[in-house]
Structure formats: C-alpha cells, structure tokens
Coordinates of C-alpha atoms in Angstrom, one line a residue:
Chain A
M13 CA 13.9 -10.4 -19.2
I14 CA 12.9 -7.9 -16.6
R15 CA 9.6 -7.5 -18.4
S16 CA 8.9 -11.2 -18.3
L17 CA 9.6 -11.1 -14.5
W18 CA 6.9 -8.6 -13.9
T19 CA 4.5 -10.2 -16.4
A20 CA 4.7 -13.5 -14.6
A21 CA 4.2 -11.6 -11.3
T22 CA 0.9 -10.2 -12.6
G23 CA -0.1 -13.7 -13.5
M24 CA 0.6 -14.9 -10.0
N25 CA -1.3 -12.0 -8.5
A26 CA -4.3 -12.7 -10.7
Q27 CA -4.4 -16.4 -9.7
Q28 CA -4.1 -15.3 -6.1
L29 CA -7.2 -13.2 -6.5
K30 CA -9.0 -16.2 -8.1
I31 CA -8.1 -18.4 -5.2
D32 CA -9.3 -15.8 -2.8
T33 CA -12.7 -15.7 -4.6
I34 CA -12.9 -19.5 -4.7
S35 CA -12.2 -19.8 -0.9
N36 CA -14.9 -17.2 -0.2
N37 CA -17.3 -19.2 -2.3
L38 CA -16.4 -22.4 -0.4
A39 CA -16.6 -20.7 3.0
N40 CA -20.2 -19.7 2.1
V41 CA -21.3 -23.1 0.6
N42 CA -24.0 -23.3 3.3
T43 CA -25.0 -19.7 3.6
T44 CA -28.6 -19.0 2.9
G45 CA -29.2 -16.9 -0.2
Y46 CA -25.4 -16.7 -1.0
K47 CA -24.6 -16.0 -4.7
K48 CA -21.2 -17.3 -5.9
S49 CA -18.6 -14.8 -7.2
R50 CA -16.6 -15.2 -10.4
V51 CA -13.4 -13.5 -11.5
N52 CA -13.0 -12.3 -15.1
F53 CA -9.5 -11.5 -16.3
Q54 CA -8.3 -9.3 -19.2
D55 CA -4.8 -8.8 -20.7
L56 CA -2.8 -5.7 -20.0
M57 CA -1.7 -3.2 -22.6
Y58 CA 0.7 -4.1 -25.3
Q59 CA 3.9 -2.4 -26.3
T60 CA 3.9 -2.1 -30.1
L61 CA 7.4 -2.5 -31.4
R62 CA 6.2 -2.5 -35.0
Q63 CA 2.7 -1.4 -36.2
P64 CA 0.9 -4.1 -38.3
G65 CA 0.5 -2.8 -41.8
T66 CA 3.6 -0.6 -42.0
M67 CA 5.2 -0.3 -45.4
N68 CA 8.5 -2.1 -45.9
S69 CA 11.3 -0.7 -48.1
Q70 CA 9.9 -2.2 -51.3
G71 CA 6.6 -0.4 -50.8
S72 CA 4.6 -3.5 -49.8
Q73 CA 2.6 -3.7 -46.6
I74 CA 3.8 -6.0 -43.9
P75 CA 0.8 -8.1 -42.8
T76 CA 1.6 -8.5 -39.1
G77 CA 3.2 -6.4 -36.4
I78 CA 5.3 -6.9 -33.3
Q79 CA 3.4 -6.5 -30.1
V80 CA 4.5 -7.6 -26.7
G81 CA 2.0 -7.9 -23.8
H82 CA 2.5 -7.1 -20.2
G83 CA 0.5 -9.6 -18.3
V84 CA -3.0 -10.0 -16.9
R85 CA -5.3 -8.1 -14.6
P86 CA -8.7 -8.8 -13.1
A87 CA -11.4 -7.2 -15.1
A88 CA -14.3 -8.0 -12.8
V89 CA -15.3 -10.0 -9.7
H90 CA -19.1 -10.3 -10.1
K91 CA -21.8 -12.4 -8.6
I92 CA -23.6 -15.1 -10.5
F93 CA -27.3 -14.9 -9.7
S94 CA -28.4 -18.4 -10.6
S95 CA -30.8 -20.0 -8.3
G96 CA -29.7 -22.1 -5.3
S97 CA -31.4 -25.3 -4.2
F98 CA -34.4 -25.1 -2.0
Q99 CA -34.6 -26.6 1.4
N100 CA -37.8 -27.4 3.2
T101 CA -37.4 -26.2 6.8
G102 CA -41.0 -26.2 8.1
N103 CA -40.4 -22.8 9.7
P104 CA -43.4 -20.5 8.9
L105 CA -41.2 -17.4 8.5
D106 CA -38.7 -19.0 6.1
I107 CA -39.5 -17.7 2.6
A108 CA -37.7 -18.6 -0.7
I109 CA -38.1 -16.7 -3.9
E110 CA -38.7 -18.9 -6.9
G111 CA -37.5 -16.7 -9.7
D112 CA -36.2 -13.2 -9.9
G113 CA -36.4 -10.6 -7.2
F114 CA -35.0 -9.5 -3.8
F115 CA -36.6 -8.9 -0.4
Q116 CA -36.3 -5.3 0.7
V117 CA -34.9 -4.6 4.1
I118 CA -34.6 -1.3 6.1
M119 CA -31.1 -0.6 7.4
P120 CA -30.6 1.3 10.7
D121 CA -29.7 4.5 8.8
G122 CA -33.0 4.4 6.9
S123 CA -31.7 3.2 3.5
I124 CA -32.9 0.1 1.8
A125 CA -30.8 -3.0 1.3
Y126 CA -31.8 -6.1 -0.7
T127 CA -31.4 -9.8 0.1
R128 CA -32.3 -13.2 -1.2
D129 CA -32.0 -14.6 2.4
G130 CA -35.5 -15.3 3.5
S131 CA -34.9 -16.6 7.0
F132 CA -37.0 -14.1 8.9
K133 CA -37.8 -13.8 12.6
L134 CA -40.2 -11.8 14.8
D135 CA -38.9 -9.1 17.0
S136 CA -40.3 -8.0 20.4
E137 CA -43.1 -5.9 18.8
G138 CA -44.1 -8.8 16.4
R139 CA -42.5 -7.1 13.4
I140 CA -41.0 -9.3 10.7
V141 CA -37.2 -8.8 10.8
T142 CA -34.1 -10.4 9.4
S143 CA -31.6 -12.4 11.6
D144 CA -29.7 -9.0 12.2
G145 CA -32.9 -7.3 13.4
Y146 CA -33.4 -5.2 10.2
S147 CA -37.1 -4.8 9.4
L148 CA -38.7 -6.0 6.2
E149 CA -40.0 -3.3 3.9
P150 CA -42.9 -2.7 4.0
E151 CA -43.1 -3.3 7.8
I152 CA -45.5 -6.1 8.8
Y153 CA -46.6 -6.5 12.4
V154 CA -47.8 -9.9 13.5
P155 CA -50.3 -9.6 16.3
Q156 CA -49.5 -11.4 19.6
D157 CA -52.6 -13.6 19.5
A158 CA -51.8 -15.1 16.1
T159 CA -51.7 -18.9 16.0
A160 CA -50.6 -19.4 12.5
I161 CA -48.9 -17.2 9.8
N162 CA -49.6 -17.9 6.2
I163 CA -47.6 -16.3 3.3
S164 CA -49.1 -17.0 -0.1
A165 CA -47.1 -17.2 -3.4
D166 CA -48.1 -13.6 -4.3
G167 CA -46.8 -12.2 -1.0
T168 CA -50.0 -11.8 0.9
V169 CA -49.3 -12.3 4.7
S170 CA -52.3 -13.5 6.6
V171 CA -52.6 -14.7 10.2
Q172 CA -55.1 -17.0 12.0
R173 CA -56.1 -15.3 15.3
S174 CA -57.2 -17.3 18.3
G175 CA -61.0 -17.4 18.6
S176 CA -61.5 -16.7 14.9
N177 CA -61.8 -19.1 11.9
I178 CA -61.2 -16.4 9.2
P179 CA -57.6 -15.7 8.3
E180 CA -56.9 -11.9 8.5
T181 CA -54.6 -10.2 6.0
I182 CA -51.9 -8.2 7.8
G183 CA -49.6 -7.1 5.0
Q184 CA -48.2 -7.6 1.5
I185 CA -44.5 -8.5 0.8
E186 CA -43.1 -6.7 -2.2
L187 CA -40.0 -7.8 -4.2
A188 CA -37.5 -5.5 -5.9
R189 CA -35.9 -6.2 -9.3
F190 CA -32.9 -4.7 -11.0
S191 CA -31.9 -4.2 -14.7
N192 CA -28.3 -5.3 -13.8
P193 CA -28.3 -7.4 -10.6
A194 CA -24.5 -8.1 -11.1
G195 CA -23.9 -4.4 -10.5
L196 CA -25.2 -4.5 -6.9
R197 CA -22.8 -3.9 -4.2
S198 CA -22.4 -6.7 -1.5
I199 CA -22.1 -5.3 2.0
G200 CA -21.9 -8.6 3.7
R201 CA -24.6 -10.1 6.0
N202 CA -26.3 -11.5 2.8
L203 CA -27.2 -7.9 1.9
Y204 CA -26.8 -5.9 -1.3
Q205 CA -27.1 -2.2 -2.0
T206 CA -27.9 -0.4 -5.3
T207 CA -25.2 1.3 -7.2
V208 CA -25.2 3.5 -10.4
A209 CA -24.4 0.3 -12.3
S210 CA -27.2 -1.8 -11.0
G211 CA -29.9 0.6 -11.8
E212 CA -32.8 1.7 -9.6
A213 CA -34.9 -0.9 -7.8
L214 CA -38.2 -1.7 -9.5
T215 CA -40.7 -2.9 -6.9
G216 CA -43.6 -5.2 -7.6
T217 CA -45.7 -8.0 -6.1
P218 CA -44.5 -11.5 -6.4
G219 CA -46.0 -13.3 -9.3
M220 CA -46.2 -10.2 -11.5
E221 CA -44.4 -10.2 -14.9
G222 CA -40.7 -10.6 -14.2
Y223 CA -41.0 -11.3 -10.5
G224 CA -40.6 -14.6 -8.8
T225 CA -43.2 -16.2 -6.5
L226 CA -42.7 -16.8 -2.8
A227 CA -42.5 -20.3 -1.2
Q228 CA -43.2 -20.3 2.5
Q229 CA -41.3 -22.8 4.7
Y230 CA -38.5 -23.1 2.2
L231 CA -35.1 -21.5 2.2
E232 CA -32.9 -20.9 -0.8
M233 CA -29.5 -22.3 -0.1
S234 CA -26.2 -21.1 -1.6
N235 CA -25.7 -21.6 -5.4
V236 CA -22.1 -22.7 -4.9
K237 CA -21.3 -26.1 -6.5
V238 CA -18.4 -27.6 -4.6
V239 CA -17.1 -29.7 -7.5
E240 CA -17.0 -26.7 -9.8
E241 CA -15.1 -24.7 -7.2
M242 CA -12.6 -27.5 -6.6
V243 CA -11.9 -27.8 -10.3
E244 CA -11.4 -24.0 -10.6
M245 CA -9.1 -24.2 -7.6
I246 CA -6.9 -26.9 -9.1
S247 CA -6.7 -24.9 -12.3
A248 CA -5.8 -21.7 -10.5
Q249 CA -3.1 -23.5 -8.4
R250 CA -1.5 -24.9 -11.5
A251 CA -1.6 -21.5 -13.3
Y252 CA 0.1 -20.0 -10.2
E253 CA 2.8 -22.7 -10.3
I254 CA 3.4 -22.2 -14.0
N255 CA 3.8 -18.5 -13.6
S256 CA 6.3 -19.0 -10.8
K257 CA 8.2 -21.2 -13.2
A258 CA 8.3 -18.4 -15.7
I259 CA 9.8 -16.1 -12.9
Q260 CA 12.4 -18.7 -12.2
A261 CA 13.3 -19.1 -15.8
S262 CA 13.7 -15.3 -16.2
D263 CA 15.8 -15.2 -13.1
E264 CA 18.1 -17.9 -14.5
M265 CA 18.4 -16.2 -17.8
L266 CA 19.4 -13.0 -16.0
Q267 CA 22.0 -15.0 -14.1
T268 CA 23.4 -16.2 -17.4
V269 CA 23.7 -12.5 -18.5
T270 CA 25.7 -11.7 -15.4
Q271 CA 28.0 -14.6 -16.0
L272 CA 28.7 -13.7 -19.6
R273 CA 32.1 -12.4 -18.6
R274 CA 33.8 -14.2 -15.7
Chain B
M20 CA 41.0 6.2 -11.9
I21 CA 38.4 5.0 -14.4
K22 CA 35.1 6.8 -13.9
G23 CA 33.2 3.7 -14.7
I24 CA 34.2 2.0 -11.5
Y25 CA 32.5 4.7 -9.4
T26 CA 29.4 4.7 -11.7
A27 CA 29.0 1.0 -11.1
A28 CA 29.6 1.4 -7.4
S29 CA 26.9 4.0 -7.2
G30 CA 24.6 1.4 -8.8
M31 CA 25.5 -1.2 -6.2
I32 CA 24.9 1.3 -3.3
A33 CA 21.5 2.1 -4.7
A34 CA 20.7 -1.6 -5.0
E35 CA 21.8 -2.2 -1.4
I36 CA 19.5 0.5 -0.1
R37 CA 16.6 -0.8 -2.2
Q38 CA 17.3 -4.3 -0.9
D39 CA 17.2 -3.0 2.7
T40 CA 13.7 -1.5 2.0
I41 CA 12.5 -4.8 0.4
T42 CA 13.7 -6.9 3.3
N43 CA 12.1 -4.6 5.8
N44 CA 8.8 -4.9 3.8
L45 CA 9.2 -8.7 3.9
A46 CA 10.0 -8.8 7.6
N47 CA 6.7 -6.9 8.2
A48 CA 4.6 -9.0 5.9
D49 CA 2.6 -10.1 8.9
T50 CA 2.5 -6.9 10.9
P51 CA -1.0 -5.5 11.2
G52 CA -1.4 -2.0 9.8
F53 CA 2.1 -2.0 8.2
K54 CA 2.4 0.1 5.1
K55 CA 5.0 -0.9 2.6
A56 CA 7.8 1.4 1.4
G57 CA 9.5 1.6 -1.9
T58 CA 12.5 3.5 -3.2
V59 CA 13.0 5.7 -6.3
N60 CA 16.3 5.9 -8.2
E61 CA 17.5 8.9 -10.1
T62 CA 20.6 9.6 -12.0
F63 CA 23.4 11.8 -10.8
S64 CA 23.9 15.0 -12.8
R65 CA 25.3 14.5 -16.2
M66 CA 28.8 15.6 -17.1
L67 CA 29.4 17.6 -20.3
L68 CA 32.3 16.2 -22.2
S69 CA 34.3 18.4 -24.6
R70 CA 37.2 17.7 -26.8
L71 CA 40.1 20.1 -26.6
E72 CA 41.9 20.6 -29.9
G73 CA 44.3 23.4 -29.5
T74 CA 42.2 26.5 -28.9
D75 CA 39.1 24.9 -30.4
Q76 CA 36.7 23.3 -27.8
K77 CA 34.2 20.9 -29.3
K78 CA 31.4 19.7 -27.1
I79 CA 30.9 15.9 -27.6
G80 CA 27.9 15.3 -25.4
Y81 CA 26.8 14.2 -22.0
L82 CA 28.0 11.4 -19.9
G83 CA 25.9 9.9 -17.1
T84 CA 27.7 9.5 -13.8
G85 CA 25.7 6.9 -12.0
S86 CA 22.6 6.4 -10.0
E87 CA 21.4 7.2 -6.5
I88 CA 18.4 6.8 -4.3
A89 CA 16.2 9.9 -4.7
G90 CA 13.9 9.1 -1.9
S91 CA 11.5 6.6 -0.5
W92 CA 7.7 6.5 -0.6
T93 CA 5.1 4.8 1.5
D94 CA 2.2 2.9 -0.1
F95 CA -0.9 3.7 1.9
S96 CA -3.2 1.3 0.1
T97 CA -5.5 -0.8 2.4
G98 CA -4.4 -4.2 3.5
E99 CA -6.6 -7.2 3.8
L100 CA -9.0 -7.5 6.7
K101 CA -8.6 -10.3 9.2
E102 CA -11.4 -11.2 11.5
T103 CA -10.3 -11.7 15.1
G104 CA -13.5 -11.3 17.0
N105 CA -11.9 -9.1 19.6
P106 CA -14.1 -6.0 20.0
L107 CA -11.0 -3.9 20.7
D108 CA -9.4 -4.9 17.4
L109 CA -10.3 -2.1 15.0
A110 CA -9.8 -1.8 11.3
I111 CA -10.4 1.4 9.3
R112 CA -12.1 1.1 6.0
G113 CA -11.4 4.2 3.9
E114 CA -8.8 6.9 4.1
G115 CA -8.4 7.6 7.8
F116 CA -6.1 7.1 10.8
F117 CA -6.5 6.7 14.5
A118 CA -4.9 9.4 16.7
V119 CA -2.8 8.5 19.7
E120 CA -1.1 10.5 22.3
T121 CA 2.7 10.0 22.7
P122 CA 5.2 11.8 24.9
A123 CA 6.5 13.3 21.7
G124 CA 3.1 14.7 20.7
E125 CA 0.2 13.5 18.7
R126 CA 0.8 10.6 16.3
Y127 CA -1.3 8.7 13.9
T128 CA -1.7 5.0 13.1
R129 CA -3.7 2.5 11.1
T130 CA -2.9 -0.4 13.5
G131 CA -6.0 -0.9 15.5
A132 CA -4.9 -3.6 17.9
F133 CA -5.9 -1.8 21.1
L134 CA -6.0 -2.9 24.7
L135 CA -7.3 -1.5 28.0
D136 CA -4.8 -0.6 30.6
E137 CA -5.4 -0.7 34.4
G138 CA -6.8 2.8 34.4
G139 CA -9.3 1.8 31.8
Y140 CA -7.6 3.9 29.1
L141 CA -7.7 2.5 25.5
V142 CA -4.1 2.1 24.6
T143 CA -1.8 0.8 21.9
P144 CA 0.4 -2.2 22.7
Q145 CA 3.2 0.3 23.6
G146 CA 1.0 2.0 26.1
Y147 CA 0.1 5.2 24.1
R148 CA -3.4 6.4 24.8
V149 CA -5.9 6.4 21.9
L150 CA -7.5 9.8 21.5
G151 CA -11.3 10.4 21.2
E152 CA -13.1 13.6 20.3
N153 CA -12.8 14.7 23.9
G154 CA -9.3 13.5 24.8
P155 CA -7.9 10.1 25.7
V156 CA -10.6 7.4 25.7
Q157 CA -11.3 6.0 29.1
L158 CA -13.6 3.1 29.7
D159 CA -15.0 1.0 32.5
T160 CA -13.0 -2.2 32.5
S161 CA -15.8 -4.2 34.1
L162 CA -18.3 -3.6 31.3
P163 CA -18.3 -5.0 27.8
V164 CA -17.3 -2.6 25.0
E165 CA -19.0 -2.1 21.7
I166 CA -17.7 0.2 18.9
D167 CA -19.9 1.0 15.9
R168 CA -18.9 1.9 12.4
K169 CA -18.6 5.6 13.0
G170 CA -16.2 5.1 15.9
N171 CA -18.7 5.7 18.6
V172 CA -17.8 3.7 21.7
Y173 CA -20.7 2.2 23.7
Q174 CA -20.7 0.4 27.1
Q175 CA -24.0 -1.3 27.9
G176 CA -25.9 0.8 25.4
R177 CA -24.6 4.1 26.7
Q178 CA -22.2 6.1 24.4
V179 CA -19.1 6.9 26.4
A180 CA -16.7 8.3 23.7
T181 CA -16.2 8.8 20.0
L182 CA -12.8 7.8 18.5
R183 CA -11.0 10.6 16.7
L184 CA -10.4 9.7 13.1
V185 CA -8.2 11.9 10.9
S186 CA -7.1 12.1 7.3
F187 CA -4.4 13.9 5.4
A188 CA -4.6 15.9 2.2
R189 CA -1.1 14.8 1.3
T190 CA 0.0 11.4 2.7
E191 CA 3.4 11.9 1.2
N192 CA 4.3 14.2 4.1
L193 CA 3.8 11.6 6.8
L194 CA 7.0 10.5 8.5
R195 CA 7.3 6.9 9.6
E196 CA 8.3 6.6 13.2
G197 CA 8.2 2.9 13.9
N198 CA 5.7 1.0 16.1
G199 CA 3.2 1.7 13.3
L200 CA 3.1 5.4 14.1
F201 CA 3.2 8.3 11.6
A202 CA 4.0 11.9 12.4
A203 CA 2.3 14.7 10.5
S204 CA 4.0 17.6 9.1
G205 CA 1.1 19.0 7.2
E206 CA -2.5 19.7 7.9
V207 CA -4.6 17.3 9.9
T208 CA -8.2 17.2 9.0
P209 CA -11.0 15.1 10.5
A210 CA -11.8 12.1 8.4
N211 CA -14.8 12.3 6.0
A212 CA -18.1 10.5 6.5
Q213 CA -17.0 7.7 4.1
V214 CA -14.5 6.3 6.7
E215 CA -15.7 3.4 8.7
V216 CA -14.3 1.6 11.8
L217 CA -14.8 -2.2 11.8
S218 CA -14.7 -3.7 15.3
G219 CA -13.4 -7.3 15.6
Y220 CA -11.2 -6.9 12.5
L221 CA -7.5 -6.1 12.0
E222 CA -6.0 -4.6 8.9
E223 CA -3.2 -6.8 7.7
S224 CA 0.1 -5.6 6.2
N225 CA -0.3 -4.3 2.6
V226 CA 2.9 -6.1 1.5
N227 CA 2.3 -8.2 -1.6
L228 CA 4.8 -11.0 -1.3
I229 CA 4.9 -11.7 -5.0
R230 CA 5.8 -8.2 -5.9
E231 CA 8.4 -7.9 -3.2
M232 CA 10.1 -11.2 -4.2
T233 CA 10.1 -10.2 -7.9
E234 CA 11.6 -6.9 -7.0
M235 CA 14.2 -8.6 -4.9
I236 CA 15.1 -10.9 -7.8
E237 CA 15.5 -7.8 -10.0
T238 CA 17.5 -5.9 -7.4
V239 CA 19.9 -8.9 -6.8
R240 CA 20.5 -9.2 -10.6
Y241 CA 21.0 -5.5 -10.8
Y242 CA 23.5 -5.7 -8.0
Q243 CA 25.3 -8.6 -9.7
L244 CA 25.5 -6.8 -13.1
N245 CA 27.1 -3.7 -11.4
Q246 CA 29.5 -5.9 -9.6
K247 CA 30.5 -7.6 -12.9
L248 CA 31.0 -4.1 -14.3
I249 CA 33.4 -3.1 -11.6
S250 CA 35.3 -6.4 -12.0
I251 CA 35.6 -5.9 -15.8
Q252 CA 36.7 -2.3 -15.4
D253 CA 39.2 -3.4 -12.8
Q254 CA 40.7 -5.7 -15.3
T255 CA 40.9 -2.9 -17.9
L256 CA 42.6 -0.8 -15.3
A257 CA 45.0 -3.6 -14.5
K258 CA 46.0 -3.7 -18.1
A259 CA 46.6 0.0 -18.2
V260 CA 48.6 0.1 -15.0
N261 CA 50.6 -3.1 -15.4
E262 CA 51.1 -3.5 -19.1
A263 CA 50.8 -0.3 -21.0
G264 CA 54.3 1.3 -21.1
R265 CA 56.1 -1.9 -20.0
L266 CA 59.5 -2.2 -21.5
K267 CA 59.6 -5.6 -23.0

C-alpha cells in the first residue's frame, strides 16, 4: 500500500512535467523559429517477486512470473524539429529556411550558437546581427549607401548601392546541419548549442545536398499547434486526477488497516 | 511494564518529528531559495534475549527496541526559476551560494532577493550586506544596475563590483540558520566557472508538493498504526493487571 502511494506520486510528478512542457509550448506559440518540446516517459524498475520460468515442485516450468512496477519517470524532453508556417513580413532582413539547417550566430564569448530565427537587424556598423545583437557567422557588413539588400535562395547577399545599377555581392550566408538536431541544447533566446549528443556542426551553402534554401522577407513561425497542445493538456490533467485518486484509494486502504482492531 | 508500549511510543515520537519537518517544508513551499529538509529514522540498539534454564543460558535472538530520528538532511537541488524582471533579483544556476556579512560572521544563501539600502549597499531583506570579491557591494543608488552571468555588477557600462560566489565540497556540513542563511563548518571554495548568476529571476522553493503530501499521508498512517499498537498493548496489560490472578 505504501508502494502504491509512491507509484501514484511518480505518476502525478510525471504529468506535472508534461503540463510544464505544454505550457511552455503554448507560451511560445508566436515565437519566431520556436520548436515545440515533447515529453517521453518510461516505466521505472520492477521488483521481481517470482522469476518467469522458474521450476515448480513437479519439475515443470511456470510460464509467467510476478513482477511489480514502481511507477513512471520522464525519459526525455526533446524538441520536434518539424517546420513551422511561413509568414511574409516584407522586411528585407527577415530570412526563413525552407528545409534543414540552422543560422550560425557568434556569442559574446566567441562560441557559435545556432538558430532558426531569421529576424535579423543591422547594428551601428552595418553588420547583420540578431535581435540580441549577436553577429551572424560569417560576419557580413552592409555599406551605408546601400539602397536595397537582396538575399538569394543560396545565401548570396548582395546590395544595390546608390549611383550604381549593378548589384554588389557583399557576403555569403552559410547554414549548419547536425546528425542529431534533437540532441542540441536550448539556451533560450531562440538559440541552440552543440552537445556531444548532437554531433559536430556541418556547414554548407543553402541549396546544397541536405541543406534548405533561404527565403528572404519571410519568417518561420513557431511549429506549435494549439489544438494538439490543448488535447495533450486535457489528457495530462485527467491522468493527474486519476493518479490522485489512486493515492486517495491507498490512503483509505491504509486507514482500514489501522481500524482493524478498534 | 510491557516493552511494546515504549517501542510503539518511540515510533510515534519519530513520526511527530517527521511531521514537523514536512509541515515546515509545506509552509515554505513558496519561499524563494528555500531548500527542503527530510529526516532519517534508525532503529534503537537491539536487545539480546536469552532464556535462563537453571545454570544453562540459551540465547534466543535479538529484539528490536524501537525507532528514533537519526538525523535530518537538506536537499540542495535547484528550485524552479521565476522571472520577476527586477535586476536586483538574482538566481544562481549551478552549485553556488551568495556570501553575506552578518554580525555573527559570514553566511551563505541561495535566496537572491536583494535590495539597495540608503547607503547604496546591496543587502538581503534582513539588512545583511552582500559580499563581493572586495568586501560589501556598494552601488550608486541613482544609476541603473546591471548584473551579468558571471556576477559582475555594472553601472552605466562601468564595472563596479563582482559578486562573491562560493561552493562547498560537502553540502551536508552546512547548518541551517533561518532567513535562508547557511553557516559553513567546512571548507569554503570559490564557485567554479560553470556557475551562472541570472539577473531578473528568483529561484523558487525546491519543495515538491506531491512528494510532501504523500510523505505526510504515510507519516500520518504510521502514527496511527503505532497509536493502535499502544492501545492494543494497553488492553493486554489491563488483562494482566486486572484479571490474571483474580480470585473468582
């Protein structure tokens, strides 16, 4: 009975984690480049009271055993990298990636972070930076007299300077790909960092084999589907309730034990 | 009298102390930086029983004599982070503590809800000064404050102090003093580079309500069972006292 108390408690804790993940997804339903998280559960260890296949007294094998489980625990909370919907913003520095790949961004300490959020801006020196001021890698400087910026599908950045009809190429955007994108570590601000599990970043030009192409003036929105999240939330809430009923039932059974002898 | 009554009573006393710990945890479920406590039971020493038959002593075996609280432990796992937006609300990510100066000496805390007093010193809500690498942190109250992830304090782009972050080799030796403060009895080492300070966030209590409630249910039933034991043994004793040897 005490075991069932703690088993049900693990169930409630697990559903709590699921609700936490769902509310984070819902909070980020309008975040550019956000990828929704999913929780995976697995059952905890079992106590074997009788091993399956033990011999009984007549010498024949018993086909089943007696094993009691101890509850559930979260196995993984990972990101689903499906594509979000594209929104036409008309902003020349908004870029969406159609397909696989991440933009590379230089962090203040020199390391590289990765993002799908393509809402870039220009800083005081004309360098293309993210909304937090982190520079794009490789660094691309837009000259002050540029009248139009054009980013082609293969990442070539060219500008139209005043007084000239010919567009001038000023840089090339490169994308990074990973063997296991779900293994990337989220550090917030729409940024990811590599880990041992994600593998090393493989850089390449957009349009190459395995890399997506760039779409200028579009932004990739969050891939969270509100209906899906609401259904998951209802399911998690009911599971939470049912587990609390299991705790109450165990408690009442314990009460019966204490009242066995008046 | 009957040994069993004292054995069961020891169980009830242990359950009471455990219940006190659990209610303290629950009362602090909303306190920023609170670290929950737990208790550990252990059995009293066993008694060796022997049977005396004339000159021949035969050992029967051991009899347990009850349970007592062996000690309490503090769970230093990190609580959830709550965003407050106040630049003086600091949360530590990783194994580290802030250092504060109290009249009783240097103390350590995880609660980062700091304020500025009239003198510009960074203080805890009780008024204890927060220590930086070069003594208590004193700031200009008219200028905005920015604190980066390494604990460096900037005012208008100029670095004015670095917060002192410490860690302990053995957190079991930390004594709880109330007000979120811990006293160290072992070695105090500077926190390693992994530790980060997040400005605008507070670390919430690490009390898990589900676990505490479940433990409370268990403790209450444990208390009830022991109480039943005392009551049953009392009835046995009543029989022995009132009816055995009655002339009727």
